[in-house]
Amino acid sequence: MKFSEQWLREWVQPTASTQELVDQLTMAGLEVDGFEAVAGQFTGVVVGQVVSREQHPDADKLSLCQVTDGTETFQIVCGAANVREGLKIPFAKIGAELPGGFKIKKAKLRGVESFGMLCAEAELGMAESSDGLMELPGSAPVGQDIRVYLGLDDAIIDVDLTPNRGDCLSIAGMAREVGVLNQVPVNGPVINAVPPSISQAPEVQVLAPDACPRYLGRIIQGINVNAETPLWMVEKLRRSGIRSIDAVVDITNYVLLELGQPMHAFDLNKVEGGIRVRMAEQGEKLTLLDGQEIELNSDTLMIADHAKPLAIAGIMGGEFSGVSGDTQSLLLEAAFFNRITIAGKARGYGLHTDSSHRFERGVDFELARTAMERATQLIMDICGGQPGPITDVTSEADLPVAATIPLRKSRIEQVLSLTLPEADIEDMLTRLGMVLTSTTEGWSVAAPSYRFDMAIEPDLIEEIARIYGYNRLPVRTPAAATPLAKVPEAKMPIKDLRRQLIARGYQEAITYSFVEPELQKALDPEHDALALMNPISAEMSVMRTNLWAGLVNAASYNLKRQQPRVRMFETGLRFVPTADGLQQTPTLAMLITGTRFTQSWTEGETPVDFYDLKGDLVSLLARGGETEAYQFVAASHPALHPGQSAQVLKYGKAIGWVGAIHPNTQKQLGLKQAVFVAELDLEAVRDLSVPRFADISRFPEMRRDLAVVAEQSIQVDQIFSTIRAAAGDYLTKLNLFDVYVGKGIDPDRKSLALGLTWQHPSRTLTDEEVNDSVQSVLANLQESLGVTLRG
């Protein structure tokens, strides 16, 4: 935001110089990009008037002019195209010095003497380039020093405001800040209500009150739109980067810069029926003031009448309804628009306006009436006219509510490491427009309507810090207790889990939590993935419900680049929508495909199978010291091969899956070789059995080998569980060392060779005791599973 220092000092008079003022604003968080003089350094330039103009006798593009400074007349040779009789211009007399050290001397141009120079803005350092002479108003006093007349001993300050400080996008806001920083009063113009002199009022319907909680309209009849904008207003606008257009538009722009309230004026005779504030219809067209025709989207708030669109709310007006040279009656609007409704809309249409810049950052929702009265008075002073009553349509339920925030003295001291007098704190916040009520711990602070960035206690403490001065805050080394974090002995560190898998030949992968919907559905059809409201791309539009999607994508990428042997794992969250909300579960996933070993002269190219992945998984689970807690139970998963999949249980509770990708799914994903995957709850895998000391028995072991026959459908885990339940407390080892199917065995049955070892911690077991245990085991197997001793 650019503004004139002189204009600011009309509101507030700090003793600070320009440089000091700039430094104050920057240190208060309102960073100044720079400042520059309104004009270059020059002397000897006065207001002159062209008395007569003739063609140069010896040059087609030169004029021979007689110019007066109010006292005497001078002959000037001028090459500007816009020089004419009666024109008032800056006149550099003999002896004047222009920016850059250029001195004006008597000269002879094409044989004709010239006693001075008529100046353009660029020659006075007021613009980078000019098309002709600088034209002064007809009321300019001839002979007066141009620096005095135009008030050129001024600076333009350019402030780069952060998005949360929309309250400072005006002279009123900047003056408020300067007043607080320098502890001086702020004296803005007195704005009184303008009583209506006619009864005509606009009809206003707000059909989208959530987007436009407040809309004010006023009719002003009998204006002179061709009235000349006062020089003081033109200069203030110019120094703020806005060119003068006509008196009415200049006034609305002036109020925007002065108070921060965007306004718009419609030609009343072009408004049919009344104002309707509504959402646009998809594809509805509007030609803007800049001549550009756009198609509106249905999420765009617009101002319309009963027949056509008039303007994009908070951004730009339409060409058809704008003020023109024939306008005699105005419909003046001032509104408060929800900044979420306006945000991004201007950029969406390739636009950026002063109005949208402010509405996107937030405008005081209580400012519209004050701005309406100010604009009305200026229009009447400059253009004349008769105002009607203000139509105010407000939805109180949709207006923002200014925050009331508790502020604790102890918290201020803790955060700033500084004890400030209560009176100083109250003075700072009161000057910022806040209302304080004392409490036992400090204050209850009611933020003003223009400070929409105030929401929590740290916001208030930040205000105190920046007004007090960041550079004045004490520098102290923070003291904090930093005890070592406790490392739970019963949990495996994730780094150990990673090392185990890396030692088994795996590489860690890190994939996105966002995945393609079709891929996720193929790998987990039982859950509906959470869709993102604003996805990065269509391929990353849902949250993963398992980690397989990312690993499969990574494997596919490698396979397509001649890397046929892939072993990967990943740890991360999966996101499963449930009735109780989004469930986020830490998970471990693994994937293998390709050959069992890397290519070597000692090894064949045997492809991996289900048991390779299961073996790696078992080796990891064994790190926990509770191998017997886990079971692999044959089960079906919609994304896995029905004959090569198992559910992993821990103490009977399901914690994951392991298996081969289903052939149909594999084909759908474009995978040309078998892929095996596993997924387990990470916390269950990390559980460790805390070691406990036990004496090593000094007595001999006793082993019995049994060959039993069981149905093909019976799993070894079931047999092991039955044996452990019947073998007694001294069974120390149990292993399967042979499986036989074939000649001499029923085709529906299988022969299993089992090794059972007993050992007593304090004595030698007898054959009779071991034989009794064997008989108990065989009886239990027969009774529970129908497993018999092989004959």
Short mmCIF file of C-alpha atoms in Angstrom, two decimals, residues 5 34 185 194 197 347 394 434 449 542 660 776:
data_model
loop_
_atom_site.label_atom_id
_atom_site.label_comp_id
_atom_site.label_asym_id
_atom_site.label_seq_id
_atom_site.Cartn_x
_atom_site.Cartn_y
_atom_site.Cartn_z
CA GLU A 5 3.21 11.14 4.35
CA GLY A 34 10.69 1.90 0.68
CA PRO A 185 -3.71 11.54 19.49
CA VAL A 194 -26.00 13.61 6.14
CA SER A 197 -33.36 15.83 1.43
CA ARG A 347 -7.51 -14.24 -9.39
CA THR A 394 -28.22 -6.44 7.58
CA MET A 434 -9.62 -2.40 22.42
CA SER A 449 -14.57 -4.75 14.79
CA VAL A 542 -8.09 -40.14 -1.67
CA ALA A 660 -0.03 -62.98 -2.82
CA SER A 776 -1.53 -87.86 27.13
#
